Tab-separated table of C-alpha atoms in Angstrom:
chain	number	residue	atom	x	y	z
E	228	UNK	CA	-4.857	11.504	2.929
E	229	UNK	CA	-1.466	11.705	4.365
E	230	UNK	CA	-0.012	7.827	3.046
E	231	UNK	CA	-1.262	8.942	-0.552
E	232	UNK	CA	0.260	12.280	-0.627
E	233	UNK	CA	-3.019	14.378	-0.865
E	234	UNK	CA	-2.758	16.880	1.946
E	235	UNK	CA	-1.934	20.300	-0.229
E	236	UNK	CA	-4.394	18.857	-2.812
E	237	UNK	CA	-7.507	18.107	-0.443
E	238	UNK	CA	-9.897	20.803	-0.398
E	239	UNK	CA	-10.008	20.537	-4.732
E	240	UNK	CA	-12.855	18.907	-6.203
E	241	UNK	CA	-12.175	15.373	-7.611
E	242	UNK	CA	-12.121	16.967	-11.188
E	243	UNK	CA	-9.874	19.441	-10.709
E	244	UNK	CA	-7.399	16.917	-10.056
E	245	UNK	CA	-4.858	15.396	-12.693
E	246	UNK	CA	-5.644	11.993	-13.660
E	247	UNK	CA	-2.566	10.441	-11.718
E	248	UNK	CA	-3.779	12.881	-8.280
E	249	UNK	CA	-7.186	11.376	-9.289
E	250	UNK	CA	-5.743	7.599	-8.907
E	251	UNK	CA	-4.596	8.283	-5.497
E	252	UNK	CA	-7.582	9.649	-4.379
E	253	UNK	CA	-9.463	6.493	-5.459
E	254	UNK	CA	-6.193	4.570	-3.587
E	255	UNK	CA	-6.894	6.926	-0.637
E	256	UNK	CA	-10.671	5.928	-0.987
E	257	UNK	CA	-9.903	1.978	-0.853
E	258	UNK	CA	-7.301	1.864	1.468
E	259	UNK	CA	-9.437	3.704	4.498
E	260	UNK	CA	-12.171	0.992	3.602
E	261	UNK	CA	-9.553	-1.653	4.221
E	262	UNK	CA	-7.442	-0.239	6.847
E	263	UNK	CA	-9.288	-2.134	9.576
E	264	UNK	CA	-10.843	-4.701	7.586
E	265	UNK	CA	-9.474	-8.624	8.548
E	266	UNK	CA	-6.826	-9.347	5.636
E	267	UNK	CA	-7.514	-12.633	5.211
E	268	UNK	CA	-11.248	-11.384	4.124
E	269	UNK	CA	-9.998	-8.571	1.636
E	270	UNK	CA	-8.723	-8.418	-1.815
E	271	UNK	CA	-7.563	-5.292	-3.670
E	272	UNK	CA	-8.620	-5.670	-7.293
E	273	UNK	CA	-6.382	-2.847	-9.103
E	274	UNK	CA	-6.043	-1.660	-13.375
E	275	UNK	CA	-3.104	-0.283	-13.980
E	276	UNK	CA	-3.205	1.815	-10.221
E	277	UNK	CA	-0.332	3.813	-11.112
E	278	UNK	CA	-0.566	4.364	-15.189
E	279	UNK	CA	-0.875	7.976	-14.601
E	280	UNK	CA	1.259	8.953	-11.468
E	281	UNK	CA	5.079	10.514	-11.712
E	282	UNK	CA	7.697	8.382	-10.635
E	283	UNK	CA	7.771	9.257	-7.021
E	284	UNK	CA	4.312	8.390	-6.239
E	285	UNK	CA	3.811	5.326	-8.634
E	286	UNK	CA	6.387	3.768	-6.453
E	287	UNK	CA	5.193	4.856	-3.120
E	288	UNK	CA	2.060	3.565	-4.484
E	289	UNK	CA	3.465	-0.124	-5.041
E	290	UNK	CA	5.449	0.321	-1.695
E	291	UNK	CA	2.049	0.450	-0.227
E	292	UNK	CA	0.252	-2.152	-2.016
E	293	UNK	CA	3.158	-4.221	-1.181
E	294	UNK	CA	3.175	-3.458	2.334
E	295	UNK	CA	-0.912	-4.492	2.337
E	296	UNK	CA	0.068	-8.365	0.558
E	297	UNK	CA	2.599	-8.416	3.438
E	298	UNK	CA	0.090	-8.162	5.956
E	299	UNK	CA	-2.160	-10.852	4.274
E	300	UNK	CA	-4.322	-9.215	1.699
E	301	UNK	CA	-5.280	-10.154	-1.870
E	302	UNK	CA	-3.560	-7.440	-4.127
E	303	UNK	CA	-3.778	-8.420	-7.936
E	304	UNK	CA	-2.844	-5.589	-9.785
E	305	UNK	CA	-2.330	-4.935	-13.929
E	306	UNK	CA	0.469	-3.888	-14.903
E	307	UNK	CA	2.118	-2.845	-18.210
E	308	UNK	CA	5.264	-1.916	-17.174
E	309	UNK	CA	7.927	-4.569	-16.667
E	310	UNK	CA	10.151	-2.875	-14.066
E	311	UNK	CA	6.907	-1.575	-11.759
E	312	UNK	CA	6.024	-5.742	-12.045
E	313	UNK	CA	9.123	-6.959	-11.143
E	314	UNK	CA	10.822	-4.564	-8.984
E	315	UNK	CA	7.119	-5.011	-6.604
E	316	UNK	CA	5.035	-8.705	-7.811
E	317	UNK	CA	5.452	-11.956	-5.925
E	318	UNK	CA	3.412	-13.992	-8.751
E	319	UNK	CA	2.740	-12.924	-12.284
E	320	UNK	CA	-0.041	-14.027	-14.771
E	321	UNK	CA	1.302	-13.103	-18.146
E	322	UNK	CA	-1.697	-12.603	-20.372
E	323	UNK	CA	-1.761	-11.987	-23.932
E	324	UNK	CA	-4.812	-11.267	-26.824
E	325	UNK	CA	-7.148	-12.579	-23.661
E	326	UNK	CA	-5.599	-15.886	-22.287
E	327	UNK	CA	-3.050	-16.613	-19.965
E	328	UNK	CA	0.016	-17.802	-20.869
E	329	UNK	CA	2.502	-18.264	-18.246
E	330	UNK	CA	1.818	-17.501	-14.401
E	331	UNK	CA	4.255	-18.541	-11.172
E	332	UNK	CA	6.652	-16.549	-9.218
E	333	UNK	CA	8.225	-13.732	-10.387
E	334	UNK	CA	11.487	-15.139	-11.220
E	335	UNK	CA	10.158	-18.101	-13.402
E	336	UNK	CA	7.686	-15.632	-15.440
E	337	UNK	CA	9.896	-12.065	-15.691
E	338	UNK	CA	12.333	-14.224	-18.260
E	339	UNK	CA	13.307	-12.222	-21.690
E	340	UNK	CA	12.644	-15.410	-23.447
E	341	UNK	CA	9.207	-15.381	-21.841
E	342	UNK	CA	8.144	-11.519	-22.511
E	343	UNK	CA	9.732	-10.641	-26.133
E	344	UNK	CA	6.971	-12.703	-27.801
E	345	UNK	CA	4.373	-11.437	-25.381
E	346	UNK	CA	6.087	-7.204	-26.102
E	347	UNK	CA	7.113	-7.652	-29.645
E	348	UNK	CA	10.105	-6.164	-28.684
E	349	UNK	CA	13.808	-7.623	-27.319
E	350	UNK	CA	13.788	-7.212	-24.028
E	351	UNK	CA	17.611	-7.227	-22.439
E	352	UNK	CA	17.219	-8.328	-18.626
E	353	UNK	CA	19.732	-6.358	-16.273
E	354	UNK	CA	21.059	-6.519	-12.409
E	355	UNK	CA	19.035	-3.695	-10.665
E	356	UNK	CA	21.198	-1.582	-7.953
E	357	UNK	CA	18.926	-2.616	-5.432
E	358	UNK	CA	19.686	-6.165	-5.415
E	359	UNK	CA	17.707	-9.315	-6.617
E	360	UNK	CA	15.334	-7.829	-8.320
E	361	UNK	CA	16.072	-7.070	-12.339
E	362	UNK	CA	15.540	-4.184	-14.579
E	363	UNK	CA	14.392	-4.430	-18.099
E	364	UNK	CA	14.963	-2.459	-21.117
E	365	UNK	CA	14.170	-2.613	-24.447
E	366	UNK	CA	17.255	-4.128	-26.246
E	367	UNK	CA	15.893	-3.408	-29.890
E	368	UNK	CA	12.825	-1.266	-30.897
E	369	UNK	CA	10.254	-2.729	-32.953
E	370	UNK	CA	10.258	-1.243	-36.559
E	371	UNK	CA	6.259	0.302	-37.221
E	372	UNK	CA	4.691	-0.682	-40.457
């Protein structure tokens, strides 16, 4: 309750909640399932964990899921968002229309050369304040028929 952020929102009933306060109760769920479990015999199978979540908590969320792949668990996560994926991934499996089309570290798969085709969009890559890790924008919007 308290590493998700649900302590003013616990006494609701699950669908009373937003959709986003509704992901971190599931997170909440999971992570007291795993919290003693051996991390070498646990994986953390997540879709899009934090589509629905404000900014604050998405990242807290991927601070924690981070924190679990430190200590040795399996946390494979889909993600839409570019910056989420490669402020937070180690390895990235770039899939497209069904199949997989590039996977490897971060740095060999987060490539604008690699995405645009992938986005449909131009994707610009730029220094992040926080150090190695890059931001992305969207250098040109794609025109809608």
């Amino acid at each position: 309750i308290e590493a998700c952020d649900l302590a003013d929102i616990r006494h609701r009933a699950f669908g009373e909640l937003s959709v986003g306060q509704q992901q971190r109760v599931t997170l909440a769920r999971a992570l007291a399932q795993a919290f003693d479990a051996d991390p070498q015999r646990h994986a953390m199978l997540l879709d899009e964990p934090v589509s629905a979540m404000d900014l604050q908590h998405a990242h807290a969320t991927m601070a924690q899921l981070r924190g679990l792949a430190k200590r040795g668990f399996a946390v494979v996560a889909v993600l839409h968002d570019l910056n989420l994926t490669g402020m937070y991934a180690d390895d990235v499996w770039l899939l497209h229309e069904g199949r997989l089309l590039h996977a490897g570290p971060w740095q060999d798969v987060m490539q604008p050369a690699i995405l645009e085709p992938v986005y449909g969009v131009a994707i610009s890559q730029e220094s992040s304040d926080a150090g190695d890790r890059p931001m992305f924008r969207v250098a040109q919007a794609a025109t809608m028929p």
